[in-house]
Short mmCIF file of C-alpha atoms in Angstrom, two decimals:
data_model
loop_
_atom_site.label_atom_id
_atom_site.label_comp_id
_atom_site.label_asym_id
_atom_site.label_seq_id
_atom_site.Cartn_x
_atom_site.Cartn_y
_atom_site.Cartn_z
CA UNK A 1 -11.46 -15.65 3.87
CA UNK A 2 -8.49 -17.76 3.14
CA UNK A 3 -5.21 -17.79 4.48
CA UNK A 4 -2.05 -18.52 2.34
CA UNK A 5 1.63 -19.07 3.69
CA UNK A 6 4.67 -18.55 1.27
CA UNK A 7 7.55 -19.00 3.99
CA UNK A 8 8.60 -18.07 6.90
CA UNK A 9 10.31 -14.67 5.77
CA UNK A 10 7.95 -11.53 6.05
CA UNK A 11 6.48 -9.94 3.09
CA UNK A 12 7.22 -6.39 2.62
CA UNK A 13 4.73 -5.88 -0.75
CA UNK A 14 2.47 -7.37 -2.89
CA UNK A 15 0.51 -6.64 -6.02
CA UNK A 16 -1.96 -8.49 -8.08
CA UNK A 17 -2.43 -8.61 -11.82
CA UNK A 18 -5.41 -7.87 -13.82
CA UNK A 19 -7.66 -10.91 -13.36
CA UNK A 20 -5.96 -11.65 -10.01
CA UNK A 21 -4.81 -15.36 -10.93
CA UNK A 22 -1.37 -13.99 -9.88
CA UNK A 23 0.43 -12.20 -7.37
CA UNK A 24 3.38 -10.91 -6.79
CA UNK A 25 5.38 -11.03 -3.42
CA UNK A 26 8.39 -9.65 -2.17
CA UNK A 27 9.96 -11.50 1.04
CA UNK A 28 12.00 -8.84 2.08
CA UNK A 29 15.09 -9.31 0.33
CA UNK A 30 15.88 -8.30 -3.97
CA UNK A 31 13.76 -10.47 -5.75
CA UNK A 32 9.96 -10.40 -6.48
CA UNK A 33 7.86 -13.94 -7.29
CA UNK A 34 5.33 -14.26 -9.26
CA UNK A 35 3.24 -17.07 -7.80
CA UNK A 36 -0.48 -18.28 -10.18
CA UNK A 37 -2.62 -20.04 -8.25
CA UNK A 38 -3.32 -23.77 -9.24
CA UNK A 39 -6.08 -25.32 -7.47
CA UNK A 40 -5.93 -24.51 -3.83
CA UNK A 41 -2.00 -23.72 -4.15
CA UNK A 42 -0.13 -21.01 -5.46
CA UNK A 43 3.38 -22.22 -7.79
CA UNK A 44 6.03 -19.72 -8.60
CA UNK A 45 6.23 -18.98 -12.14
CA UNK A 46 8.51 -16.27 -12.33
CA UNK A 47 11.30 -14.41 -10.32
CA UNK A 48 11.92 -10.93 -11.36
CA UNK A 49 15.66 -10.24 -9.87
CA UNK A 50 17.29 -7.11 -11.32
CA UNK A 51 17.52 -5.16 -8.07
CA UNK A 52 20.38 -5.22 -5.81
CA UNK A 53 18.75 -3.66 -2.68
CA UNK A 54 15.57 -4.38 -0.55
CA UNK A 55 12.31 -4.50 -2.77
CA UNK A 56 10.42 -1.41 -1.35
CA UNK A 57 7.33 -1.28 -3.53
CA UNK A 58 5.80 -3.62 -6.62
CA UNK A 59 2.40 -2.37 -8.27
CA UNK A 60 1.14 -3.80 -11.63
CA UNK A 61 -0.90 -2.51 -13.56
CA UNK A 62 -3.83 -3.98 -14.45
CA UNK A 63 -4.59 -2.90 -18.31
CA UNK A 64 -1.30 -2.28 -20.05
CA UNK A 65 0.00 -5.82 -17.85
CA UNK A 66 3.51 -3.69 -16.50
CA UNK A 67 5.24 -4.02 -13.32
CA UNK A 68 6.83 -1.66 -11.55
CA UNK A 69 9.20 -2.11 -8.67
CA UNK A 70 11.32 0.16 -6.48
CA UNK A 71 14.00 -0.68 -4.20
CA UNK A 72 16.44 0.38 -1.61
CA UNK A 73 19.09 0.22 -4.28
CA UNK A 74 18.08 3.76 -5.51
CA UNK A 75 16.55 1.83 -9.07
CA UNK A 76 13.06 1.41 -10.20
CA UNK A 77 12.29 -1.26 -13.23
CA UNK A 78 9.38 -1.25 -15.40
CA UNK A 79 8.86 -4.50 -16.38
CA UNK A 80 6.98 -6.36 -19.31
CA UNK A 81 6.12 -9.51 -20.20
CA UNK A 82 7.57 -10.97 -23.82
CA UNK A 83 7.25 -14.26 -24.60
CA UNK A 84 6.70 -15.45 -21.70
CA UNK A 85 9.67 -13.75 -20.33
CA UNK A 86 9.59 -10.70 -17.67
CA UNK A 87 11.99 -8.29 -19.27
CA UNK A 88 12.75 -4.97 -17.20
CA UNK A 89 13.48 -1.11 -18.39
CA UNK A 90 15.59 1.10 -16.04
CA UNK A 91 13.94 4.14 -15.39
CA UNK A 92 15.75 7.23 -14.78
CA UNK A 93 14.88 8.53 -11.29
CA UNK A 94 17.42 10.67 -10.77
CA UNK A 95 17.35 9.60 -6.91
CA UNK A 96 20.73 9.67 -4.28
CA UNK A 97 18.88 7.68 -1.49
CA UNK A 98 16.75 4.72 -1.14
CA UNK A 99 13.18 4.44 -3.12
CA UNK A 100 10.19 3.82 -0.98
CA UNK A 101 7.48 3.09 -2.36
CA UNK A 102 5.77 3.12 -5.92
CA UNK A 103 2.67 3.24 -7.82
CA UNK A 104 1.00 3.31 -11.01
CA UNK A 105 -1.49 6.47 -11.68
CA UNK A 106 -5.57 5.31 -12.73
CA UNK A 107 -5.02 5.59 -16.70
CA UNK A 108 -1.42 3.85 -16.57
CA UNK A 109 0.46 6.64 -18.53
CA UNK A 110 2.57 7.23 -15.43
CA UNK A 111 3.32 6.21 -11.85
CA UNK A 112 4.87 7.94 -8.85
CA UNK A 113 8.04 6.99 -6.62
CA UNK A 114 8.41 8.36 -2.99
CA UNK A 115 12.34 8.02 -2.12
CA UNK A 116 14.32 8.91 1.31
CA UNK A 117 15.76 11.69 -0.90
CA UNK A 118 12.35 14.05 0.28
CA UNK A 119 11.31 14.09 -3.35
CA UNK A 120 8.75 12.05 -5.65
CA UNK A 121 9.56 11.44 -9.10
CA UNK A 122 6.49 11.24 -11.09
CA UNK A 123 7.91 8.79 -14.26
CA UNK A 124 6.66 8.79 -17.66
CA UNK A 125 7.11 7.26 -21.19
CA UNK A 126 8.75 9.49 -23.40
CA UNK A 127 7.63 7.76 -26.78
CA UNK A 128 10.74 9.57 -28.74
CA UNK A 129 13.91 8.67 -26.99
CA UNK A 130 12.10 5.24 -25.88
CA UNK A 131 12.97 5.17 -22.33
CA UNK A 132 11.31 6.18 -19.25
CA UNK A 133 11.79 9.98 -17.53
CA UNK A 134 11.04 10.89 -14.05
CA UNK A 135 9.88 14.97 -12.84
CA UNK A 136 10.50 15.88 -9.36
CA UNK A 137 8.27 17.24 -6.97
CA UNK A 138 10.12 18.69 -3.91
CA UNK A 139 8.18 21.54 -2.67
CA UNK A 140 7.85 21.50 1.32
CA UNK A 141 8.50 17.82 1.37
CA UNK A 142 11.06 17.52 4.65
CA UNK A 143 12.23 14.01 4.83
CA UNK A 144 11.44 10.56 3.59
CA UNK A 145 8.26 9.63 1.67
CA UNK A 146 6.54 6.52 2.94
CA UNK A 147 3.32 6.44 1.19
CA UNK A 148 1.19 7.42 -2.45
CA UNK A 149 -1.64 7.40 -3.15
CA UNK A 150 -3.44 8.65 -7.13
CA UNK A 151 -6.54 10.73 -7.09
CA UNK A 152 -9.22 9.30 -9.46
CA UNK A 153 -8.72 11.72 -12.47
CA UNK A 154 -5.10 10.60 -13.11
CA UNK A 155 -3.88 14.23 -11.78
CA UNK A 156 -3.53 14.43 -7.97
CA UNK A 157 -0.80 12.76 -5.75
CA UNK A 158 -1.69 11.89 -2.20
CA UNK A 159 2.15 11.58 -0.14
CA UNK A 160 2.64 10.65 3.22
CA UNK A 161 5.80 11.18 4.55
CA UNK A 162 8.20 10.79 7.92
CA UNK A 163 8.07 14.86 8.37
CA UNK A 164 5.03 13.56 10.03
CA UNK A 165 2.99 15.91 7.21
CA UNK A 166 0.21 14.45 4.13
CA UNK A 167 0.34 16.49 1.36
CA UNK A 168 -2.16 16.50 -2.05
CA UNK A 169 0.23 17.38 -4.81
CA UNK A 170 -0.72 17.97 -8.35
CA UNK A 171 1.52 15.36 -10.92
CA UNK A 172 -0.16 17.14 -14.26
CA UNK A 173 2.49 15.89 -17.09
CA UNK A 174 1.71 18.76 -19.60
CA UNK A 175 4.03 16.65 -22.36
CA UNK A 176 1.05 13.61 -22.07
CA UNK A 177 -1.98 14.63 -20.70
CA UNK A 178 -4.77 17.12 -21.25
CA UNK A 179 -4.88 19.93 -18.93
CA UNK A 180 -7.14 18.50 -16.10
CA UNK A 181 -10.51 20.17 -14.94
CA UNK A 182 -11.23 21.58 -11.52
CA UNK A 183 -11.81 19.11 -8.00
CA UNK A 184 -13.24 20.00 -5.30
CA UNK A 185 -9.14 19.92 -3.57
CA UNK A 186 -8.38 23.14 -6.56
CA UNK A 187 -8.76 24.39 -9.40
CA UNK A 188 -5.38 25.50 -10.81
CA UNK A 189 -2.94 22.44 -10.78
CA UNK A 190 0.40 23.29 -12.29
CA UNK A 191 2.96 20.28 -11.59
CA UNK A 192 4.24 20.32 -7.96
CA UNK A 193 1.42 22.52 -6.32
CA UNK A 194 0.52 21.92 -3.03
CA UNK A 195 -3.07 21.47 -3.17
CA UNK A 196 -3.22 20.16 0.84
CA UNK A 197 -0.79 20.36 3.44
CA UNK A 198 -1.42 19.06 6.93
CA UNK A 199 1.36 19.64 9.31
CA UNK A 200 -0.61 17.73 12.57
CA UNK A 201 -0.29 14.40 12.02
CA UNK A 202 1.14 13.20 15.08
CA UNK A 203 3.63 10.79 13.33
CA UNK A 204 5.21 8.79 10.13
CA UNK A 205 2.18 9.09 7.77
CA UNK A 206 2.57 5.06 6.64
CA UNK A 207 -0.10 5.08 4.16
CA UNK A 208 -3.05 6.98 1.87
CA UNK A 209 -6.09 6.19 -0.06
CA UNK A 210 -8.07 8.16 -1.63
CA UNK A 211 -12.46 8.00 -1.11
CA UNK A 212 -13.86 6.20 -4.75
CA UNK A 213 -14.76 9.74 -5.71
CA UNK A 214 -10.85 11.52 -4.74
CA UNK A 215 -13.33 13.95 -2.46
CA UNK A 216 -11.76 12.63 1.07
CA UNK A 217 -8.36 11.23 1.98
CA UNK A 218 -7.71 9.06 4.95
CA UNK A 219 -4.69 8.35 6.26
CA UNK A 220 -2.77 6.70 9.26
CA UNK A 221 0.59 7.37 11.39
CA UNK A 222 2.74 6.09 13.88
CA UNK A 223 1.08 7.53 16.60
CA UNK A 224 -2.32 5.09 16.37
CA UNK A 225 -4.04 7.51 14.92
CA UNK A 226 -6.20 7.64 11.37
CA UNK A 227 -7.69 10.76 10.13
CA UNK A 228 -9.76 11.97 7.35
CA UNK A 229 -9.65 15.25 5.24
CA UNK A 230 -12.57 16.29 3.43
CA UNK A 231 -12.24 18.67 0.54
CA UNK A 232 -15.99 18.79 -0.14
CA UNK A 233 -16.21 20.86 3.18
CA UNK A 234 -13.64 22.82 3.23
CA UNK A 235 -10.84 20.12 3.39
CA UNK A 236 -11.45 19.93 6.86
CA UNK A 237 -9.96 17.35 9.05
CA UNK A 238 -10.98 14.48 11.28
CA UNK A 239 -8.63 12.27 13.73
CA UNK A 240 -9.76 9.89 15.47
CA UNK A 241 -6.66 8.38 17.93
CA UNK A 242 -7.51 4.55 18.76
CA UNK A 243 -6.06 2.75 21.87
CA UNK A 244 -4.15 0.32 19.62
CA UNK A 245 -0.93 -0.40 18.25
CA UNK A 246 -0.04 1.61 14.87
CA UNK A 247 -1.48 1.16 11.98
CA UNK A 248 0.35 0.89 8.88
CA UNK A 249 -1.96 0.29 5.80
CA UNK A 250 -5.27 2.34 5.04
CA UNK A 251 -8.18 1.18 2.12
CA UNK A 252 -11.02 3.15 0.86
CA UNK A 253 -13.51 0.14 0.52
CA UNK A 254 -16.61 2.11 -0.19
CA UNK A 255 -17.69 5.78 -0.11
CA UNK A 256 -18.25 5.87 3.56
CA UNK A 257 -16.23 2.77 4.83
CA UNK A 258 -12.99 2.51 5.46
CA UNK A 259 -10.47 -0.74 6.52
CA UNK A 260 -7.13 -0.01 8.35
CA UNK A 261 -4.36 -2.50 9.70
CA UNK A 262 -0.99 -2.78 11.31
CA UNK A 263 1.12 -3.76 14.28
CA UNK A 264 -2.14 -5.29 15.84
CA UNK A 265 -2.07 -8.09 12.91
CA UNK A 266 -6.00 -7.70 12.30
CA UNK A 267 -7.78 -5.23 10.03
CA UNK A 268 -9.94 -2.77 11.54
CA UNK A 269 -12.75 -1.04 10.07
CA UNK A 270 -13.60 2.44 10.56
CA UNK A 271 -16.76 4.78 8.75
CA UNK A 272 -16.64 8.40 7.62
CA UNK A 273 -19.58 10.57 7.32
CA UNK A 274 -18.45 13.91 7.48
CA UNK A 275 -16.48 16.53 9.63
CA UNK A 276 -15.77 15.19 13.34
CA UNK A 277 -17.64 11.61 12.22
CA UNK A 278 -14.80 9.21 11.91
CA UNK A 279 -15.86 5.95 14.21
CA UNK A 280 -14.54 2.98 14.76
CA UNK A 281 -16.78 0.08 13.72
CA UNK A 282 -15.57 -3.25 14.49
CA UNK A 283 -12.34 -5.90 14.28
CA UNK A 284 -12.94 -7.40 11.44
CA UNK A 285 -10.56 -10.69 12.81
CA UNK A 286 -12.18 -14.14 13.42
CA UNK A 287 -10.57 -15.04 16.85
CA UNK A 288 -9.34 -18.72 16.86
CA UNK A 289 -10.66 -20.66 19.20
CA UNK A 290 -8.00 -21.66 21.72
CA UNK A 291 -8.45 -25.18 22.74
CA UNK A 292 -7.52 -25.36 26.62
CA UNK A 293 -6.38 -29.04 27.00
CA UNK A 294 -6.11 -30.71 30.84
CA UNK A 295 -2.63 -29.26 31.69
CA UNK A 296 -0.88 -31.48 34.17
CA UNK A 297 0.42 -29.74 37.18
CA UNK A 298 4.05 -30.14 36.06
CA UNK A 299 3.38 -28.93 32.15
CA UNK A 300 1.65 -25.56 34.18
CA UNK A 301 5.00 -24.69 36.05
CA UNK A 302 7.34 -25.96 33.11
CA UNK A 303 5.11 -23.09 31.11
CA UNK A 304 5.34 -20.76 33.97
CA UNK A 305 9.30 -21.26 34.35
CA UNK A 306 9.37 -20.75 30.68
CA UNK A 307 7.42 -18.40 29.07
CA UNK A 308 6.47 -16.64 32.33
CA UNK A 309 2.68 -17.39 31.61
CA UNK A 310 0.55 -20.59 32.47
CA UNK A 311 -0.57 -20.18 28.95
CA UNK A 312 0.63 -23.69 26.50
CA UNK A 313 0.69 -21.96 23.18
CA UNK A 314 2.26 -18.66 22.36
CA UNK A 315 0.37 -18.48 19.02
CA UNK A 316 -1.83 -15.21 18.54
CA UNK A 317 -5.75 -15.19 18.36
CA UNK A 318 -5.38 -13.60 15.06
CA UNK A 319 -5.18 -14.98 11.54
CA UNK A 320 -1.92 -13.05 11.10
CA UNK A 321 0.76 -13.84 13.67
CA UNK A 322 2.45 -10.70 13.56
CA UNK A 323 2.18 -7.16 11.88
CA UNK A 324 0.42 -6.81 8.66
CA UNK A 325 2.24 -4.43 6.16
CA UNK A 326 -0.04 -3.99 3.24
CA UNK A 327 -3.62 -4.18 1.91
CA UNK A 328 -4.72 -4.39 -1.80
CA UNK A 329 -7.79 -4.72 -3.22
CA UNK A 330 -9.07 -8.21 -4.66
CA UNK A 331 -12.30 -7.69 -6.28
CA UNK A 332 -15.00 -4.86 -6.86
CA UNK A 333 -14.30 -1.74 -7.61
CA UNK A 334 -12.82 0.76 -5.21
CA UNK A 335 -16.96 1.61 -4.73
CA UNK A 336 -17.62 -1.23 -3.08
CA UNK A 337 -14.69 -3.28 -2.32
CA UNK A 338 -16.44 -7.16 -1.98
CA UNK A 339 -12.68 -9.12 -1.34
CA UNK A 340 -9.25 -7.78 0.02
CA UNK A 341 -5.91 -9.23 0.86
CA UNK A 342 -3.18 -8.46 3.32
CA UNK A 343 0.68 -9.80 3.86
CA UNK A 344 2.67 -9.24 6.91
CA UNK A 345 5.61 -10.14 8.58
CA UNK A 346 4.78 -13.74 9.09
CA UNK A 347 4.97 -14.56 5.51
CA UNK A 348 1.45 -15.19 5.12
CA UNK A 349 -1.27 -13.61 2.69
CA UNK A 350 -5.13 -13.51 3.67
CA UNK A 351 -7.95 -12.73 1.19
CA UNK A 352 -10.76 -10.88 3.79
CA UNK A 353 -14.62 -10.66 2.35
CA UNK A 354 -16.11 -7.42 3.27
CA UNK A 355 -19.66 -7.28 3.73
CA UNK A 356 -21.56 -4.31 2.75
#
C-alpha cells in the first residue's frame, strides 16, 4: 500500500480513469484536478473549474474517457477531452437543490444523479438535439439522496438516502436501451419501479455497492451499522451493528467479501455468506509503530498540562489521520478486487492491496 498527500484540505471525491495513470480529486471546494502520476509523484495536469458550488461527486468513465461531476451548485458537467483540452456540456437536471452525488451506469450510455431535491435524475444522450436529458425518479424517495450505486446489467439503481431508507429502482431508458431481461430483484422493470424498499436502516444510508453478480446489496448508515440484502433468497436482510464509529463508504471486492470505511479512518472488512451471515473479519490498517522516546519529567507534565494526556504525539495509529470519505476500485475486476484506494479528510489518498 502506498500513501499519497495532495494538501492539507480534505478530499470529498475521487475517480480514476481507464488505465488508472490519473486521478481526479476534489479538495472540497469548485474545482476538480487531474493529477498523472510521474515516477513516485503525482503532477497536476488539468483543473476542470466550471462549477460554482462544492464538488459533490466526479466519476469517469473508463471506455468512452467522460467525466462527470455534480455539485452543490444544482449543475452537473459532462466533460470530454479535445485536444488536450477538458471541455464540459451542461446537462439539464432539472434540479432546485443541491446535487449529491453521481455516477456513470456499466455500458456508459447513461449515469445517475442523487440531489437534496428527493429525486434522481437518470441523464442520457439524446443524439438528435445534441445535448444531454435527465428523467426523474421520485417515487417514495423522502429526503436527500446520498448514495448510487448501478446493478451489473446497466438497468437497476441502488439509492441510499437521508430518509434513512435503500431503495433498488429500475432506470430502464426505453428511448436507448433494449428492454432488459428478468433478475433475481424482478421481473417487470418499467422506469421508476421500486424493485426494493427497506424502511429499517437505522440512519443516513452513506453508501451502496452492488455483489459482482447485482444478486446482494450492502450498504452502511449513520448508525455503525452495515447490512446486506439478498435477492437470491428472498431479498432478505442482514445487519450486522459494529461497536465503531460510522461508516461512510461500502465496496463489493469479491462475491463473498466485502471492505467498509469511515469516521474510524481505517477500512474494515466484513464477509457475506447468506441470510443472518454477515461477520466482521478483520482491520485491514497497519498500525504505526509509535516510538516511545525517554520523556523527561518536565516534557511529561508540559504534555499533561497541554493536551491532558502524557502521550508526546497526537498523531493517529492509522494511515489516515482522520475520516475516510470514499473508496474506488484500483485494479481487478469487481470479482476479485486485487488494489483499492481511499481519500479522506486529511487530504491524503492510499492505494490498499487486498489479499484473496
Amino acid at each position: 500500500m502506498s500513501l499519497y498527500s495532495f494538501g492539507l484540505e480534505p478530499l470529498s471525491c475521487h475517480t480514476w480513469n481507464k488505465d488508472r495513470t490519473q486521478i481526479a480529486v476534489s479538495p472540497n471546494n469548485n474545482v476538480v484536478n487531474i493529477y498523472e502520476k510521474k515516477g513516485k509523484d503525482w503532477v497536476k495536469i488539468h483543473e476542470l473549474s466550471e462549477h460554482s458550488g462544492r464538488i459533490t461527486g466526479i466519476d469517469w468513465a473508463p471506455e468512452s474517457n467522460r467525466i462527470v461531476t455534480c455539485a452543490s451548485d444544482r449543475n452537473a458537467y459532462v466533460w470530454t477531452l479535445k485536444d488536450g483540452v477538458w471541455k464540459p456540456t451542461l446537462v439539464l437536471v432539472r434540479i432546485n437543490r443541491a446535487a449529491t452525488c453521481v455516477k456513470w451506469s456499466p455500458l456508459e450510455n447513461k449515469f445517475a444523479l442523487g440531489s437534496g431535491a428527493r429525486l434522481i435524475s437518470v441523464c442520457y444522450f439524446e443524439e438528435e438535439n445534441d445535448w444531454w436529458l435527465s428523467k426523474h425518479i421520485k417515487k417514495s424517495v423522502r429526503s436527500t439522496v446520498l448514495s448510487l450505486d448501478w446493478h451489473p446489467n446497466n438497468i437497476l439503481l441502488a439509492a441510499g438516502s437521508a430518509d434513512l431508507q435503500c431503495r433498488v429502482f429500475s432506470a430502464y431508458i426505453k428511448d436507448i436501451e433494449d428492454k432488459p431481461g428478468p433478475t433475481a430483484w424482478g421481473a417487470k422493470m418499467p422506469f421508476g419501479e421500486v424493485l426494493l424498499e427497506h424502511k429499517e436502516c437505522g440512519g443516513w444510508v452513506h453508501s451502496v455497492s452492488f455483489s459482482p453478480s447485482g444478486d446482494q446489496l450492502a450498504w452502511v448508515a449513520h448508525n455503525s451499522s452495515i447490512t446486506v440484502a439478498d435477492a437470491t433468497q428472498g431479498k432478505e436482510v442482514t445487519q450486522l451493528t459494529v461497536d465503531r464509529l460510522p461508516l461512510l463508504s461500502v465496496l463489493y471486492v469479491s462475491p463473498t467479501e466485502i471492505v467498509a470505511a469511515g469516521h474510524d479512518c481505517c477500512p474494515y472488512q466484513f464477509t457475506y455468506k447468506g441470510p443472518g451471515a454477515l461477520e466482521f473479519v478483520k482491520k485491514l490498517d497497519i498500525p504505526k509503530q509509535s516510538s516511545k522516546g525517554g520523556l523527561s519529567a518536565m516534557q511529561l507534565f508540559q504534555n499533561l498540562d497541554k493536551r491532558a494526556s502524557e502521550e508526546e504525539s497526537i498523531e493517529l495509529k492509522t494511515l489516515h489521520q482522520n475520516s475516510i470519505t470514499q473508496l474506488c476500485v484500483v485494479s481487478g475486476e469487481k470479482a476479485k478486487v486485487e488494489k483499492y484506494s481511499s481519500v479522506g479528510l486529511d487530504g491524503a489518498m492510499v492505494i490498499w492491496e487486498f489479499k484473496h
